Tab-separated table of C-alpha atoms in Angstrom:
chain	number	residue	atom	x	y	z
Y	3	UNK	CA	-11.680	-11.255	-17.419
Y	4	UNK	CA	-7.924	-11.769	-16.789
Y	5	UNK	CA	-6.881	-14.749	-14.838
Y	6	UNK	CA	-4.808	-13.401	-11.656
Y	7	UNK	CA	-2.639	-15.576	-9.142
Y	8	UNK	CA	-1.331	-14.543	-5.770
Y	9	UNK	CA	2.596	-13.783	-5.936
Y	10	UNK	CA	3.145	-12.978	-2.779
Y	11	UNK	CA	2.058	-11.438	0.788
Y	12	UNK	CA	4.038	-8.487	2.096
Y	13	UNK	CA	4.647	-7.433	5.753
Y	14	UNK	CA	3.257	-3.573	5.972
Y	15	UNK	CA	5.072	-0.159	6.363
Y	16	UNK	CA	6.214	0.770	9.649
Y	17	UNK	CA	5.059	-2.180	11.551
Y	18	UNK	CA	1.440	-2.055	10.611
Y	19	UNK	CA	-0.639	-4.833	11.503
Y	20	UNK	CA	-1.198	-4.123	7.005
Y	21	UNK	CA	-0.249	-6.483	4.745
Y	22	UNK	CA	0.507	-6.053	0.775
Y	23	UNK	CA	-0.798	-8.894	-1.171
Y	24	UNK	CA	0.069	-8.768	-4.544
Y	25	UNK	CA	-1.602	-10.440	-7.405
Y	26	UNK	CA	-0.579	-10.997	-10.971
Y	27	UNK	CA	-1.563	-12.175	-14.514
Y	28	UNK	CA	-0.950	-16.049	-14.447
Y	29	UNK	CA	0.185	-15.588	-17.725
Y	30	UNK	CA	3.495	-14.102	-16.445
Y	31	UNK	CA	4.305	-12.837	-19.777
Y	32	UNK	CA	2.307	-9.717	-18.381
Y	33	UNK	CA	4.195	-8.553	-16.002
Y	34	UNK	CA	1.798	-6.093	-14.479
Y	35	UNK	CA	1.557	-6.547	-10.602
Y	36	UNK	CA	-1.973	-5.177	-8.239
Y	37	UNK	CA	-1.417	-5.109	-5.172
Y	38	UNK	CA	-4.413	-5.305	-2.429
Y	39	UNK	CA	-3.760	-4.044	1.543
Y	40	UNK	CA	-5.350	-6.114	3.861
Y	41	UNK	CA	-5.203	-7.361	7.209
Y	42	UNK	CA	-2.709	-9.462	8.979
Y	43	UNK	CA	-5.913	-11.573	9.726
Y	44	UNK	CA	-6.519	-12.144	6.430
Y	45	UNK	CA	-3.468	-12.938	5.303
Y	46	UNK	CA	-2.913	-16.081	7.496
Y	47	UNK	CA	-6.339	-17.245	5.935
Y	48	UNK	CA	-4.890	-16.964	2.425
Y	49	UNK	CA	-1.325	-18.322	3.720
Y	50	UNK	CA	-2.781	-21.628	5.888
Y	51	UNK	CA	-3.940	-23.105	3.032
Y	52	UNK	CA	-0.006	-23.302	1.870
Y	53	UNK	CA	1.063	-24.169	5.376
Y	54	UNK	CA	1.663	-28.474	6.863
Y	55	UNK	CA	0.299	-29.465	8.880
Y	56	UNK	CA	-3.604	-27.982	8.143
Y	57	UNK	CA	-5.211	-26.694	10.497
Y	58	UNK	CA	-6.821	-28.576	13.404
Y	59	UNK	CA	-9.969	-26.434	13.323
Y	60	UNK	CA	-12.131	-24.875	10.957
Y	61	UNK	CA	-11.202	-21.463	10.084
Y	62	UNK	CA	-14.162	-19.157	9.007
Y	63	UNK	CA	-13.034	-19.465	5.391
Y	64	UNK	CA	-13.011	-23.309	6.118
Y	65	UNK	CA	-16.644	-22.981	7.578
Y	66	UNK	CA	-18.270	-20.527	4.343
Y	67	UNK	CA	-16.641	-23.551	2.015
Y	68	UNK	CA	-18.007	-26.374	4.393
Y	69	UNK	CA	-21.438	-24.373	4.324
Y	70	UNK	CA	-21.517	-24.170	0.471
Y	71	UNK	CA	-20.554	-28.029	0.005
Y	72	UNK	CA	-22.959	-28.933	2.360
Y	73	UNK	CA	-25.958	-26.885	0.952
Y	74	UNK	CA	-25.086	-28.748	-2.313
Y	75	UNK	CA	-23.429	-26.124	-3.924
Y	76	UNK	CA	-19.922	-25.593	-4.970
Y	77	UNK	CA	-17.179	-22.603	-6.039
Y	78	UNK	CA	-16.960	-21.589	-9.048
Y	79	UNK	CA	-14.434	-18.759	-9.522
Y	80	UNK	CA	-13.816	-15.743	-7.317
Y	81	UNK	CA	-13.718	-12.096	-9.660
Y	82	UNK	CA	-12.534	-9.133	-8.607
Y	83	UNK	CA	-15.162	-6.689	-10.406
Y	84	UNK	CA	-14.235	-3.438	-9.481
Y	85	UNK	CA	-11.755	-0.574	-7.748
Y	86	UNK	CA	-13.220	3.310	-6.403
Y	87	UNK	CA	-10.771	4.996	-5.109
Y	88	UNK	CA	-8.394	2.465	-2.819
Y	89	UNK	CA	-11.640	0.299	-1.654
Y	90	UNK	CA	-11.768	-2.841	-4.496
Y	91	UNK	CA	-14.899	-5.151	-5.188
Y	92	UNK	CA	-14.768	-8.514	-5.890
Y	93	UNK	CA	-17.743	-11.866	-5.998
Y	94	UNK	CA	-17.579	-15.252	-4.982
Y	95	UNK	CA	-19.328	-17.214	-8.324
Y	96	UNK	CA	-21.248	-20.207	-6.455
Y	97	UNK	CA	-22.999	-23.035	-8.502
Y	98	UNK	CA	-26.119	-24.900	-6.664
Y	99	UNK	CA	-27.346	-27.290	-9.245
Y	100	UNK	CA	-28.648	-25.226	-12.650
Y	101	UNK	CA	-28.325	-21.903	-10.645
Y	102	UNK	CA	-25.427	-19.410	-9.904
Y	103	UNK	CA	-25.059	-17.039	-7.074
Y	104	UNK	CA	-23.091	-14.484	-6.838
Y	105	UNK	CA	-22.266	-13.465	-3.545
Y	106	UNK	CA	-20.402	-9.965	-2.459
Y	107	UNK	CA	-17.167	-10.373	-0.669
Y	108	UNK	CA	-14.030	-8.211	-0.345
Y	109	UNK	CA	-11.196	-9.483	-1.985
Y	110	UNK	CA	-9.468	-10.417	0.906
Y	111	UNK	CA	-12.088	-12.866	2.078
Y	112	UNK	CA	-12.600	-13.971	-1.785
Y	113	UNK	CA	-9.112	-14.928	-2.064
Y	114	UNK	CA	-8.847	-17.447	1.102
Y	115	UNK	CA	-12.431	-18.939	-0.500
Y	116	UNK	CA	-10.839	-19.334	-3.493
Y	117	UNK	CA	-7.388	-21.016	-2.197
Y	118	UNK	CA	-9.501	-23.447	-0.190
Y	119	UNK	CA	-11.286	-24.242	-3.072
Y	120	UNK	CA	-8.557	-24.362	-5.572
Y	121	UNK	CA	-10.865	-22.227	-7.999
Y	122	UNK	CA	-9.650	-19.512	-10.594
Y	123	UNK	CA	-8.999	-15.943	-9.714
Y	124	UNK	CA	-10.309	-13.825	-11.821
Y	125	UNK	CA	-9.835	-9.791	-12.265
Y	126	UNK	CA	-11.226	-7.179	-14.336
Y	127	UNK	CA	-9.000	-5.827	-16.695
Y	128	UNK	CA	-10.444	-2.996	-16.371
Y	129	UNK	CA	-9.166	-2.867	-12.595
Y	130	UNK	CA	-5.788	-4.281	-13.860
Y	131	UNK	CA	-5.410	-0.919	-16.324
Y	132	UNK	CA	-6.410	0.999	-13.362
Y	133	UNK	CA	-4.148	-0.197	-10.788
Y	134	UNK	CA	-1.202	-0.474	-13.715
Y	135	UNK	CA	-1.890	3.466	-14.636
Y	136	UNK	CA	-1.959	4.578	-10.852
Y	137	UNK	CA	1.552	2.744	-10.179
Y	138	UNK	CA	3.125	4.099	-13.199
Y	139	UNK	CA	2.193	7.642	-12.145
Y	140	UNK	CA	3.433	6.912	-8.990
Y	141	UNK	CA	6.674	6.128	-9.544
Y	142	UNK	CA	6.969	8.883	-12.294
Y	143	UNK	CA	5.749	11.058	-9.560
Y	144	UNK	CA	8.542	9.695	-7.491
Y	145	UNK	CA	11.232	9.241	-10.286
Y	146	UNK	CA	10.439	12.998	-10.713
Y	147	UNK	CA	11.026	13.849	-7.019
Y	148	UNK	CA	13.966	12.248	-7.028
Y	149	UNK	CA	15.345	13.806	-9.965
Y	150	UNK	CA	14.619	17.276	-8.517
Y	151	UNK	CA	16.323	16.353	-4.782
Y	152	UNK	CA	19.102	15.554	-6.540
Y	153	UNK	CA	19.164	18.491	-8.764
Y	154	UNK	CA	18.469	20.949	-5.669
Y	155	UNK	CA	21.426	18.706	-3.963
Y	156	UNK	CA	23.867	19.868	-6.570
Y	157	UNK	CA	22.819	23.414	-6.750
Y	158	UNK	CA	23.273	23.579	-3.166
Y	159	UNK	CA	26.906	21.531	-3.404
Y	160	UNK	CA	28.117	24.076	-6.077
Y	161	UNK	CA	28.578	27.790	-6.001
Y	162	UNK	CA	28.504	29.895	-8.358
Y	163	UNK	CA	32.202	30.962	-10.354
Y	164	UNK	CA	32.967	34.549	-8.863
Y	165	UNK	CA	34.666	36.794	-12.097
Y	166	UNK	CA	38.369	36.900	-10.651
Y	167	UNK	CA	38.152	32.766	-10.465
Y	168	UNK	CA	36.750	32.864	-14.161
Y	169	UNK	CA	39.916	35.336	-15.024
Y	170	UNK	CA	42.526	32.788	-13.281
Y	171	UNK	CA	40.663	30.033	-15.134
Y	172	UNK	CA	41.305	31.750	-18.202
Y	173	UNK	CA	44.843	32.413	-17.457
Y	174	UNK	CA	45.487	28.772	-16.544
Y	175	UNK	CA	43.642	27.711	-19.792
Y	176	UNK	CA	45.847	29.837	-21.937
Y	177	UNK	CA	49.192	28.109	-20.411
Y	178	UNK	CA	47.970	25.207	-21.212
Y	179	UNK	CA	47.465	25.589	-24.763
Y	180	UNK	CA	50.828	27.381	-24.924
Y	181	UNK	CA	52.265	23.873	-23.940
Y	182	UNK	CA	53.412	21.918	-26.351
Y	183	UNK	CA	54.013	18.160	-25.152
Y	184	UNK	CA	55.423	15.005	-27.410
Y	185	UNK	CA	54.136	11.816	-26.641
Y	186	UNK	CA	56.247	10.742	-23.651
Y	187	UNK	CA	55.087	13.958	-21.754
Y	188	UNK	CA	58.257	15.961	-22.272
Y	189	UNK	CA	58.279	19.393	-23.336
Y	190	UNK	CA	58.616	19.356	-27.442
Y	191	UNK	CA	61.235	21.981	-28.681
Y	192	UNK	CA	59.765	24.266	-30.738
């Protein structure tokens, strides 16, 4: 298990009601990001936490923690167990007394438990690798694309040398080497 915290919270493309929160190894000498879509909902759960003053009423996040406590339990960790395809999988840890339930939850919903509760994040690294592999192909996918715009933009820029501008090319070339010039730029006598 790799210990994850939340970086930041991104607005979406286009003016999507989809936000980008990104997550990272706390040990930030890893500097691989993952970054989760979710809603806009969901990201003011995981960003109230951070915000003064609290809020004046329960939030549902506020209520699932206020449920647990009050049932006798309390939050262990939140772990974010799996990825297929873009959908990821993640489990609330919950301790009541000697026994631990896990319960199902997606990420998003994980995440504002966990903040309320001030309890570890925790990812698979498995997901980590995952997520790290499928950004690096992406941007050699797009590092690639670029590259061949740009060549395709100079191919279309240039034209090719037609054989009478090779032969004045030549021409000029040889003139040049029949100069002779001294170091001031005047013409050396020969």
């Amino acid at each position: 298990m790799l210990e994850v915290e939340i970086h930041q919270i991104t607005m979406g493309r286009d003016g999507s009601s989809e936000r980008c929160l990104i997550l990272r190894p706390k040990d930030h000498e890893d500097r691989r990001v993952c970054p989760i879509i979710i809603g806009s909902n969901e990201a003011s759960a995981i960003a109230a936490v951070s915000n003064d003053p609290p809020a004046t009423r329960p939030m549902t996040h506020d209520l699932l923690l206020n449920a647990i406590t009050e049932l006798g339990g309390t939050v262990q960790y939140v772990y974010i167990r799996g990825l297929n395809k873009s959908t990821f999988f993640a489990d609330v840890s919950v301790r009541v007394g000697e026994d631990v339930i896990v319960l199902d939850a997606r990420p998003s919903d994980s995440i504002a438990v966990a903040v309320r509760a001030r309890v570890p994040i925790y990812m698979a690294e498995e997901v980590m690798e995952q997520v790290d592999n499928d950004l690096q192909g992406r941007r050699s996918a797009e590092e690639a694309s670029r590259r061949g715009a740009r060549e395709r933009e100079y191919e279309e820029a240039t034209t090719p040398v037609t054989p009478e501008q090779r032969e004045k090319l030549s021409a000029f070339s040889e003139f040049m080497e029949s100069l002779s010039m001294d170091d001031d730029g005047e013409e050396a006598a020969k």
